[in-house]
Short mmCIF file of C-alpha atoms in Angstrom, two decimals:
data_model
loop_
_atom_site.label_atom_id
_atom_site.label_comp_id
_atom_site.label_asym_id
_atom_site.label_seq_id
_atom_site.Cartn_x
_atom_site.Cartn_y
_atom_site.Cartn_z
CA UNK A 1 -0.02 -0.11 -0.16
CA UNK A 2 2.75 2.38 0.77
CA UNK A 3 4.63 1.67 -2.70
CA UNK A 4 1.25 2.21 -4.43
CA UNK A 5 0.53 5.52 -2.57
CA UNK A 6 4.09 6.69 -3.33
CA UNK A 7 3.29 5.96 -7.07
CA UNK A 8 -0.05 7.52 -6.96
CA UNK A 9 1.77 10.65 -5.43
CA UNK A 10 4.51 10.66 -8.40
CA UNK A 11 1.77 10.39 -10.73
CA UNK A 12 -0.25 13.11 -9.46
CA UNK A 13 2.63 15.58 -9.13
CA UNK A 14 3.65 14.64 -12.88
CA UNK A 15 0.11 15.33 -13.88
CA UNK A 16 0.13 18.73 -11.93
CA UNK A 17 3.41 19.62 -13.70
CA UNK A 18 2.22 18.71 -17.04
CA UNK A 19 -1.00 21.03 -16.51
CA UNK A 20 1.15 23.77 -15.39
CA UNK A 21 3.39 23.47 -18.58
CA UNK A 22 0.39 23.02 -20.68
CA UNK A 23 -0.59 26.65 -19.94
CA UNK A 24 2.65 28.13 -21.36
CA UNK A 25 3.20 25.33 -24.07
CA UNK A 26 1.41 25.82 -27.29
CA UNK A 27 1.85 23.51 -30.26
CA UNK A 28 1.29 24.96 -33.90
CA UNK A 29 1.65 23.20 -37.25
CA UNK A 30 3.78 26.32 -38.51
CA UNK A 31 5.68 28.35 -36.32
CA UNK A 32 4.92 32.08 -35.89
CA UNK A 33 6.72 34.82 -37.52
CA UNK A 34 7.97 37.14 -34.48
CA UNK A 35 8.73 40.83 -34.63
CA UNK A 36 9.65 40.96 -30.79
CA UNK A 37 10.91 44.64 -31.39
CA UNK A 38 7.23 45.64 -32.45
CA UNK A 39 5.86 42.71 -30.15
CA UNK A 40 4.30 41.50 -33.26
CA UNK A 41 3.36 37.80 -34.01
CA UNK A 42 1.98 36.73 -37.35
CA UNK A 43 0.27 33.62 -37.41
CA UNK A 44 -0.08 31.92 -40.72
CA UNK A 45 -1.75 28.65 -39.92
CA UNK A 46 -5.08 27.60 -41.52
CA UNK A 47 -8.24 28.14 -39.39
CA UNK A 48 -10.27 24.96 -39.44
CA UNK A 49 -13.95 25.80 -40.44
CA UNK A 50 -15.36 23.13 -38.80
CA UNK A 51 -13.96 24.18 -35.32
CA UNK A 52 -14.94 27.67 -36.09
CA UNK A 53 -18.61 26.66 -36.57
CA UNK A 54 -18.96 24.23 -33.75
CA UNK A 55 -17.68 26.57 -31.15
CA UNK A 56 -18.70 29.97 -30.25
CA UNK A 57 -17.11 33.00 -32.41
CA UNK A 58 -15.77 34.70 -29.23
CA UNK A 59 -14.45 31.76 -27.52
CA UNK A 60 -12.64 30.54 -30.56
CA UNK A 61 -11.14 33.75 -31.30
CA UNK A 62 -10.23 34.29 -27.51
CA UNK A 63 -8.43 30.81 -27.49
CA UNK A 64 -6.74 31.60 -30.74
CA UNK A 65 -5.63 35.00 -29.35
CA UNK A 66 -4.41 33.49 -26.02
CA UNK A 67 -2.24 30.86 -27.58
CA UNK A 68 -0.57 33.45 -29.95
CA UNK A 69 0.05 35.93 -27.05
CA UNK A 70 1.51 32.94 -24.95
CA UNK A 71 4.07 32.14 -27.94
CA UNK A 72 4.97 35.84 -28.00
CA UNK A 73 5.52 36.08 -24.35
CA UNK A 74 7.76 32.95 -24.61
CA UNK A 75 9.88 34.54 -27.14
CA UNK A 76 10.26 37.74 -24.81
CA UNK A 77 11.56 35.62 -22.16
CA UNK A 78 14.26 34.27 -24.26
CA UNK A 79 15.70 37.65 -24.53
CA UNK A 80 18.35 39.15 -22.19
CA UNK A 81 16.95 40.58 -19.10
CA UNK A 82 18.04 42.86 -16.24
CA UNK A 83 16.57 44.08 -12.91
CA UNK A 84 15.57 47.57 -12.54
CA UNK A 85 14.61 48.15 -8.98
CA UNK A 86 12.04 45.31 -8.06
CA UNK A 87 11.09 44.83 -11.89
CA UNK A 88 12.78 42.69 -14.27
CA UNK A 89 12.83 44.38 -17.74
CA UNK A 90 13.89 42.58 -21.28
CA UNK A 91 15.80 44.41 -23.69
CA UNK A 92 13.93 44.37 -26.98
CA UNK A 93 15.86 44.14 -30.33
CA UNK A 94 15.67 46.24 -33.30
CA UNK A 95 12.59 46.30 -35.30
CA UNK A 96 12.28 44.43 -38.50
CA UNK A 97 8.71 45.51 -39.62
CA UNK A 98 8.11 49.05 -40.66
CA UNK A 99 4.90 50.04 -39.50
CA UNK A 100 3.02 53.07 -40.91
CA UNK A 101 2.28 56.18 -38.88
CA UNK A 102 -0.94 57.98 -38.60
CA UNK A 103 1.00 61.30 -38.20
CA UNK A 104 4.40 62.31 -39.35
CA UNK A 105 7.17 62.02 -36.57
CA UNK A 106 7.46 64.98 -34.70
CA UNK A 107 10.35 67.45 -35.66
CA UNK A 108 13.34 68.08 -33.42
CA UNK A 109 12.95 71.10 -31.25
CA UNK A 110 14.90 74.05 -32.68
CA UNK A 111 17.92 75.06 -30.34
CA UNK A 112 17.57 78.21 -28.49
CA UNK A 113 20.26 80.94 -28.69
CA UNK A 114 22.03 79.82 -25.59
CA UNK A 115 22.27 76.31 -26.85
CA UNK A 116 23.53 77.52 -30.31
CA UNK A 117 26.09 79.43 -28.48
CA UNK A 118 27.08 76.73 -26.14
CA UNK A 119 27.27 74.41 -29.16
CA UNK A 120 29.75 76.92 -31.12
CA UNK A 121 31.98 77.47 -28.04
CA UNK A 122 31.98 73.75 -27.03
CA UNK A 123 30.36 74.44 -23.67
CA UNK A 124 29.22 71.26 -21.83
CA UNK A 125 26.27 70.96 -19.66
CA UNK A 126 27.16 69.90 -16.20
CA UNK A 127 24.60 68.43 -14.11
CA UNK A 128 24.38 70.19 -10.47
CA UNK A 129 23.58 68.33 -7.14
CA UNK A 130 20.04 69.27 -5.96
CA UNK A 131 21.44 69.83 -2.25
CA UNK A 132 24.06 72.34 -1.39
CA UNK A 133 25.66 73.46 2.07
CA UNK A 134 23.97 76.44 4.03
CA UNK A 135 26.68 78.39 5.84
CA UNK A 136 24.13 80.30 7.85
CA UNK A 137 21.82 77.36 8.87
CA UNK A 138 24.56 74.96 8.90
CA UNK A 139 22.62 72.11 7.10
CA UNK A 140 22.12 70.78 3.65
CA UNK A 141 19.37 72.51 1.91
CA UNK A 142 17.83 72.73 -1.84
CA UNK A 143 19.76 74.66 -4.42
CA UNK A 144 16.49 76.25 -5.66
CA UNK A 145 12.87 76.83 -4.64
CA UNK A 146 11.16 77.07 -1.32
CA UNK A 147 13.54 76.82 1.86
CA UNK A 148 16.56 76.96 -0.55
CA UNK A 149 20.27 77.60 0.76
CA UNK A 150 21.72 80.92 0.97
CA UNK A 151 18.47 82.73 0.46
CA UNK A 152 19.23 86.42 0.39
CA UNK A 153 15.41 87.30 0.40
CA UNK A 154 15.13 86.59 3.98
CA UNK A 155 17.79 88.98 5.11
CA UNK A 156 16.60 91.50 7.60
CA UNK A 157 19.55 93.76 6.97
CA UNK A 158 21.25 94.90 3.78
CA UNK A 159 24.65 96.87 3.70
CA UNK A 160 24.30 100.02 1.55
CA UNK A 161 27.12 100.22 -1.04
CA UNK A 162 29.29 103.13 -1.07
CA UNK A 163 28.51 104.59 -4.37
CA UNK A 164 24.64 104.20 -3.87
CA UNK A 165 22.11 106.77 -2.51
CA UNK A 166 21.99 106.39 1.47
CA UNK A 167 18.19 107.10 1.36
CA UNK A 168 17.39 104.65 -1.44
CA UNK A 169 15.42 101.47 -0.30
CA UNK A 170 17.72 98.58 -1.01
CA UNK A 171 15.00 95.99 -0.16
CA UNK A 172 12.74 97.56 -2.82
CA UNK A 173 15.71 97.65 -5.39
CA UNK A 174 16.37 94.00 -4.79
CA UNK A 175 12.56 93.05 -5.53
CA UNK A 176 12.54 95.32 -8.57
CA UNK A 177 15.55 93.62 -9.93
CA UNK A 178 14.13 90.21 -9.39
CA UNK A 179 11.04 91.00 -11.17
CA UNK A 180 12.97 92.43 -14.14
CA UNK A 181 15.03 89.02 -14.33
CA UNK A 182 11.78 87.22 -14.31
CA UNK A 183 10.40 89.28 -16.94
CA UNK A 184 13.47 88.78 -18.94
CA UNK A 185 13.56 85.18 -18.88
CA UNK A 186 9.90 85.14 -19.84
CA UNK A 187 10.53 87.34 -22.79
CA UNK A 188 13.33 85.05 -23.77
CA UNK A 189 11.44 81.94 -23.44
CA UNK A 190 8.62 83.51 -25.67
CA UNK A 191 11.06 84.55 -28.22
CA UNK A 192 12.71 81.22 -28.20
CA UNK A 193 9.17 79.77 -29.13
CA UNK A 194 8.64 82.15 -31.81
CA UNK A 195 11.83 81.53 -33.50
CA UNK A 196 11.28 77.70 -33.24
CA UNK A 197 7.83 78.28 -34.97
CA UNK A 198 9.41 81.08 -37.39
CA UNK A 199 7.24 83.77 -36.20
CA UNK A 200 8.11 87.30 -36.64
CA UNK A 201 8.03 89.22 -33.39
CA UNK A 202 6.94 92.74 -33.51
CA UNK A 203 9.46 95.29 -32.51
CA UNK A 204 8.51 97.91 -29.90
CA UNK A 205 10.63 101.04 -29.39
CA UNK A 206 14.45 100.96 -30.16
CA UNK A 207 16.25 97.71 -30.61
CA UNK A 208 19.73 97.40 -29.24
CA UNK A 209 21.86 98.20 -32.22
CA UNK A 210 25.16 100.01 -32.62
CA UNK A 211 23.40 102.91 -34.58
CA UNK A 212 19.71 103.70 -35.12
CA UNK A 213 18.21 104.73 -38.44
CA UNK A 214 15.92 107.89 -38.85
CA UNK A 215 12.75 105.67 -39.39
CA UNK A 216 13.47 103.55 -36.14
CA UNK A 217 13.90 106.78 -34.04
CA UNK A 218 10.78 108.25 -35.53
CA UNK A 219 8.80 105.04 -34.70
CA UNK A 220 10.23 104.85 -31.07
CA UNK A 221 9.05 108.59 -30.62
CA UNK A 222 5.79 107.99 -32.09
CA UNK A 223 5.37 104.66 -29.86
CA UNK A 224 6.40 106.73 -26.76
CA UNK A 225 3.79 109.65 -27.55
CA UNK A 226 1.03 107.26 -28.00
CA UNK A 227 1.34 105.24 -24.88
CA UNK A 228 -0.49 107.65 -22.69
CA UNK A 229 -4.01 107.28 -21.62
CA UNK A 230 -5.06 109.74 -24.32
CA UNK A 231 -3.29 107.99 -26.97
CA UNK A 232 -1.01 110.97 -27.59
CA UNK A 233 -4.07 113.42 -28.33
CA UNK A 234 -2.65 116.06 -25.80
CA UNK A 235 0.91 115.43 -26.36
CA UNK A 236 2.97 118.62 -27.19
CA UNK A 237 4.80 118.84 -30.61
CA UNK A 238 7.93 120.44 -31.49
CA UNK A 239 7.69 123.63 -34.04
CA UNK A 240 8.74 121.86 -37.17
CA UNK A 241 7.69 118.35 -36.04
CA UNK A 242 5.66 116.42 -38.76
CA UNK A 243 2.66 114.22 -38.00
CA UNK A 244 3.47 110.77 -37.52
CA UNK A 245 3.07 108.48 -40.68
CA UNK A 246 2.14 105.28 -39.06
CA UNK A 247 -1.04 106.74 -37.34
CA UNK A 248 -4.44 105.42 -38.92
CA UNK A 249 -7.51 107.24 -39.67
CA UNK A 250 -10.22 106.74 -37.23
CA UNK A 251 -13.39 105.50 -39.21
CA UNK A 252 -16.54 107.60 -38.87
CA UNK A 253 -20.06 106.15 -38.54
CA UNK A 254 -23.52 107.64 -38.84
CA UNK A 255 -25.28 108.19 -35.71
CA UNK A 256 -27.99 105.80 -34.43
CA UNK A 257 -30.31 108.45 -33.26
CA UNK A 258 -31.25 111.78 -34.64
CA UNK A 259 -31.85 113.08 -38.16
CA UNK A 260 -32.14 110.33 -40.48
CA UNK A 261 -32.55 112.29 -43.66
CA UNK A 262 -28.97 111.78 -44.99
CA UNK A 263 -29.38 108.08 -44.67
CA UNK A 264 -32.76 108.47 -46.31
CA UNK A 265 -31.24 110.01 -49.48
CA UNK A 266 -28.51 107.82 -49.73
CA UNK A 267 -30.69 104.65 -49.62
CA UNK A 268 -32.89 106.38 -52.43
CA UNK A 269 -29.87 107.12 -54.50
CA UNK A 270 -28.84 103.61 -54.13
CA UNK A 271 -32.09 102.02 -55.29
CA UNK A 272 -32.37 104.59 -58.22
CA UNK A 273 -29.02 103.29 -59.54
CA UNK A 274 -30.06 99.68 -59.13
CA UNK A 275 -33.55 100.35 -60.77
CA UNK A 276 -32.09 102.09 -64.05
CA UNK A 277 -31.61 99.31 -66.75
CA UNK A 278 -28.93 101.69 -68.60
CA UNK A 279 -25.61 101.97 -66.86
CA UNK A 280 -24.60 105.27 -65.65
CA UNK A 281 -22.02 106.91 -67.92
CA UNK A 282 -19.18 108.96 -66.42
CA UNK A 283 -18.38 111.82 -68.92
CA UNK A 284 -15.15 112.73 -67.58
CA UNK A 285 -13.97 109.27 -67.46
CA UNK A 286 -14.84 108.38 -71.14
CA UNK A 287 -13.36 111.63 -72.40
CA UNK A 288 -10.15 111.01 -70.82
CA UNK A 289 -9.94 107.44 -71.94
CA UNK A 290 -10.64 108.93 -75.70
CA UNK A 291 -7.90 111.37 -75.26
CA UNK A 292 -5.42 108.87 -74.20
CA UNK A 293 -6.40 106.51 -77.02
CA UNK A 294 -5.83 109.36 -79.55
CA UNK A 295 -2.45 110.34 -78.07
CA UNK A 296 -1.33 106.65 -78.09
CA UNK A 297 -2.30 106.44 -81.94
CA UNK A 298 -0.40 109.88 -82.94
CA UNK A 299 2.50 108.64 -81.14
CA UNK A 300 2.65 105.47 -83.10
CA UNK A 301 2.08 107.06 -86.36
CA UNK A 302 5.04 109.41 -85.61
CA UNK A 303 7.29 106.47 -84.92
CA UNK A 304 6.32 104.74 -88.09
CA UNK A 305 6.99 107.88 -90.10
CA UNK A 306 10.30 108.65 -88.40
CA UNK A 307 11.45 105.04 -89.31
CA UNK A 308 10.25 105.56 -93.02
CA UNK A 309 12.12 108.95 -93.43
CA UNK A 310 15.36 107.39 -92.22
CA UNK A 311 15.17 104.61 -94.74
CA UNK A 312 14.58 106.95 -97.68
CA UNK A 313 17.19 109.38 -96.68
CA UNK A 314 19.72 106.56 -96.87
CA UNK A 315 18.44 105.51 -100.59
CA UNK A 316 18.99 109.02 -101.63
CA UNK A 317 22.48 109.37 -100.46
CA UNK A 318 23.30 106.16 -102.56
CA UNK A 319 22.14 107.80 -105.56
CA UNK A 320 25.23 110.18 -105.92
CA UNK A 321 25.30 113.79 -107.18
CA UNK A 322 23.54 114.70 -110.44
CA UNK A 323 20.50 116.56 -111.67
CA UNK A 324 18.80 115.82 -108.27
CA UNK A 325 21.14 117.95 -106.29
CA UNK A 326 18.86 120.84 -106.20
CA UNK A 327 15.98 118.54 -104.59
CA UNK A 328 18.04 117.75 -101.62
CA UNK A 329 15.48 119.06 -98.94
CA UNK A 330 12.78 116.49 -100.28
CA UNK A 331 14.76 113.52 -100.01
CA UNK A 332 13.52 112.04 -103.30
CA UNK A 333 15.65 113.87 -105.75
CA UNK A 334 14.89 116.43 -108.41
CA UNK A 335 12.30 119.12 -108.52
CA UNK A 336 9.61 116.47 -107.87
CA UNK A 337 10.60 116.38 -104.27
CA UNK A 338 7.20 117.10 -103.01
CA UNK A 339 5.82 113.96 -104.28
CA UNK A 340 8.75 111.87 -102.79
CA UNK A 341 10.14 111.90 -99.26
CA UNK A 342 7.71 114.88 -98.24
CA UNK A 343 9.60 117.94 -98.72
CA UNK A 344 8.86 120.56 -96.20
CA UNK A 345 6.78 118.03 -94.18
CA UNK A 346 10.06 116.48 -92.98
CA UNK A 347 11.04 119.45 -91.08
CA UNK A 348 7.75 119.24 -89.21
CA UNK A 349 7.20 115.64 -88.25
CA UNK A 350 4.63 116.32 -85.37
CA UNK A 351 1.97 117.22 -88.23
CA UNK A 352 0.33 114.84 -90.38
#
């Protein structure tokens, strides 16, 4: 009985072990194609239509997905692993399947001006420790933020410099300098964003340049004058100062209450123009167009006549001297010069 009980226990243990292994071992006719870098498994085995019809669709698909997932996990456990904290992490290999993206990959962030300068000068960024030693409190404190080390804003006494005004409030001066630094950092951050997105930032006032142009100075003066509550309406002007060029005209609208006779007259004129079938003729515009057309025709005729006179003059010069010498003014030769090149007309090409 004892031997029989031992054999039964061994058989039972083997059966339990087989059941455990059955949960992670999956048999397939064709091996799956794995792309562990993308956590992808391709199953090319044929699906039996009889099994698909006999079982419920959800159960069949769930069992198929479970088996393929198990095979993918088995492949992952074959990879080299490492422990990170209390978690075991597997190092995935390079991807072999190129998967399409819904959107294009994000573009790299444009470097800031400081990053460009640091790259040009070869400045390497050094990581600083978060805690520093505070000499006043004699303990380790944070480098930045609340309860930071060497915090000068908690000082109750500030030494007045020798060159400073003795009546000047040093605490207010320190607070003002801090606000200016914060505002400058925020302005630089916004400029970096605008530069990365290629947006032109409007310049206000004078920009830091070696020499300012006349237009820049005029624009700076205009901005300074219009920065008052009355938008520069009551600002004094110099004796020979010209009005600003960049000041726009204020639109004028008809009053909403009062006399509506002018509005009524405008509406009637508009209806009259829309009701007439014949278009309205602008006499002045039509006369000007006709005069310009006549001037263009006369200029074209003079150019053609001048070109013809030059050609006839060259042909007359080729005939040489002879009886036609007296008719030199006409350009055609002989006494019959009036019927040739034009005789006296040649002296006044403007008439025709």
